[in-house]
Each structure stands twice: as C-alpha cells, then as structure tokens.
Amino acid sequence: MYFFLSDLSFVDICFTYNIVSKMLVNIQTQSKAISYTGCITQIHFFVLFLVLDDFLLTVMAYDRYMVICLPLHNMVIMKHRLCGLLVLLSWVVCFLHAILQSLMVLCLSFCTDLEIPHFFCELNQVVQCACSDTFLNDVVTYFGAVLLAGGPLIGILYSYWKIVSSIHAISSAQSKYKAFSTCASHLSVVFLFYGISLGVYLSSAVTQISHSTATASVMYSVVTPMLNPFIYSLRNKDIKRALRRF
C-alpha cells in the first residue's frame, strides 16, 4: 500500500507542478503568454499524469481487493516485483498515450495569435481553438477516454463489488468495520477524482469555456491532488503514530 501511495504522491506533485508553475510565473510577470513548444509540452505532461493518476488508483483498488478478498494469497501474489511491474506498465501505457495526443495536436494548424480561454493548455480547449479539421483528434480523444478512463473505472467498480460481497459474508461487526476502514481513504480519492473530472468534461461538452468550468479544472488539477495526502494521512493510524512520535 505504501509503495503505491508513494507513486501516487509523486504523480500528484508532478501533475500539479506542470500546471501551477507556469501559472505562478504568469502572475509574477503579469504576462499570460506561452510558447507553442511550451503549450505542447504542458499538454503532454497533463495527459500523462492525469491518466497515470487513474491507473494508479485502479492498481490500488486491486491491492485492496487482494488484501480483503484473498488475504492468504496476498503476500504470495503481491510481491515487490509484481507491484513494480504494475506501476511500470502504467507508466508505459500512459506515456505512449500522451505521446499520441501530443502528436495529434502537432498535426493541427493554428492562427498566429491564439488566445486559449483557460488558465493552462488543456487538451480539449487547445483542440477547439484549431483552424484545421479536428475530427480525427476528437475521435482519438474520446476513444482514449473510453478506453483509458472507462476501463480503469470498471476495474475499480468490479474490485469493490467483490470487496463488498466479501465483507457482507463476515459475521463480526468489528471485522466489517475494520475491512471498510481500509478502503475509506481510497474510495474518497476515487470519488473526488472521477466526480470532478467527469463534471469538467461534461460541462465543457455542453457549453463553451466558462468560469464554472475553469473553477472545476482548478479543483481536479490543484485541489484534489493536494487533498490526497490529507485524506490518506488522516485515515492512517501508522502515519498518525509517526507524527505523534515526531
């Protein structure tokens, strides 16, 4: 669990830094300009860390499933090698997807003076500002969203369906509470991540960019990654014990 948590924390830091660092520079210099190369780079890392966050949450759901549903097999199956392979596979798939999305944006043509109605180079907003046909980009984006967001979500839901079934079979109320408490932090992060992300993309699909969409983008790009450590630390007895000793 701590191995996956450390990976999730690292990805959250990189995800926020990719957006906030440029935003802070803009505030300091009173300039909202960004170069074409910088914009494409920001899109690449935005897609990479966003999808990687999703994949890590799915891997963590599988880890919770192994702990609760197959406790005797957990130490045998979930060894360091398998955990490392799961994280490595997530990085490879997400990196290839981010490269594909970046190359698709590079194929588009833009006006000389382009104004992006957002506080960072978000993929959908940049594609909507293109002067050329974006049909292929839309197809790749929506196909990738269904495959790389819908697939992990189904995996998370299936894992928790099995977890709830296993907990329901437990007779002791104390054991049920202990089993549910091990999943509470992860479930909170999953609800935050998917709830806000879906809200952003559904609202942007219905209307053009607005203050509400930008606010929701701040929530899932800055606030949610910042809340993750607090959610896990407040629910974790080991971390609270370490803080007391410190």
mmCIF file of C-alpha atoms in Angstrom, residues 36 40 43 101-111 123-138 141:
data_model
loop_
_atom_site.group_PDB
_atom_site.id
_atom_site.type_symbol
_atom_site.label_atom_id
_atom_site.label_comp_id
_atom_site.label_asym_id
_atom_site.label_seq_id
_atom_site.Cartn_x
_atom_site.Cartn_y
_atom_site.Cartn_z
ATOM 1 C CA TYR A 36 3.910 26.888 -28.883
ATOM 2 C CA ILE A 40 2.508 21.235 -26.404
ATOM 3 C CA ILE A 43 -0.437 19.150 -22.866
ATOM 4 C CA GLN A 101 -2.177 13.004 -28.090
ATOM 5 C CA SER A 102 0.757 15.425 -28.416
ATOM 6 C CA LEU A 103 1.475 14.287 -31.982
ATOM 7 C CA MET A 104 -2.200 14.675 -32.874
ATOM 8 C CA VAL A 105 -2.130 18.296 -31.645
ATOM 9 C CA LEU A 106 1.095 18.925 -33.604
ATOM 10 C CA CYS A 107 -0.748 17.927 -36.796
ATOM 11 C CA LEU A 108 -3.245 20.768 -36.319
ATOM 12 C CA SER A 109 -2.770 24.276 -37.672
ATOM 13 C CA PHE A 110 -3.400 27.349 -35.519
ATOM 14 C CA CYS A 111 -3.710 31.073 -36.074
ATOM 15 C CA LEU A 123 -6.118 19.365 -24.420
ATOM 16 C CA ASN A 124 -9.772 19.934 -25.321
ATOM 17 C CA GLN A 125 -9.528 23.715 -25.170
ATOM 18 C CA VAL A 126 -6.451 23.832 -27.418
ATOM 19 C CA VAL A 127 -8.021 21.473 -29.980
ATOM 20 C CA GLN A 128 -11.186 23.627 -30.089
ATOM 21 C CA CYS A 129 -9.033 26.663 -30.968
ATOM 22 C CA ALA A 130 -7.500 24.984 -34.059
ATOM 23 C CA CYS A 131 -8.109 26.423 -37.529
ATOM 24 C CA SER A 132 -7.992 22.996 -39.230
ATOM 25 C CA ASP A 133 -10.332 19.999 -39.039
ATOM 26 C CA THR A 134 -10.308 18.373 -35.597
ATOM 27 C CA PHE A 135 -12.478 15.330 -36.329
ATOM 28 C CA LEU A 136 -9.602 12.833 -36.025
ATOM 29 C CA ASN A 137 -8.415 14.480 -32.804
ATOM 30 C CA ASP A 138 -11.905 14.225 -31.321
ATOM 31 C CA THR A 141 -9.572 11.784 -27.568
#
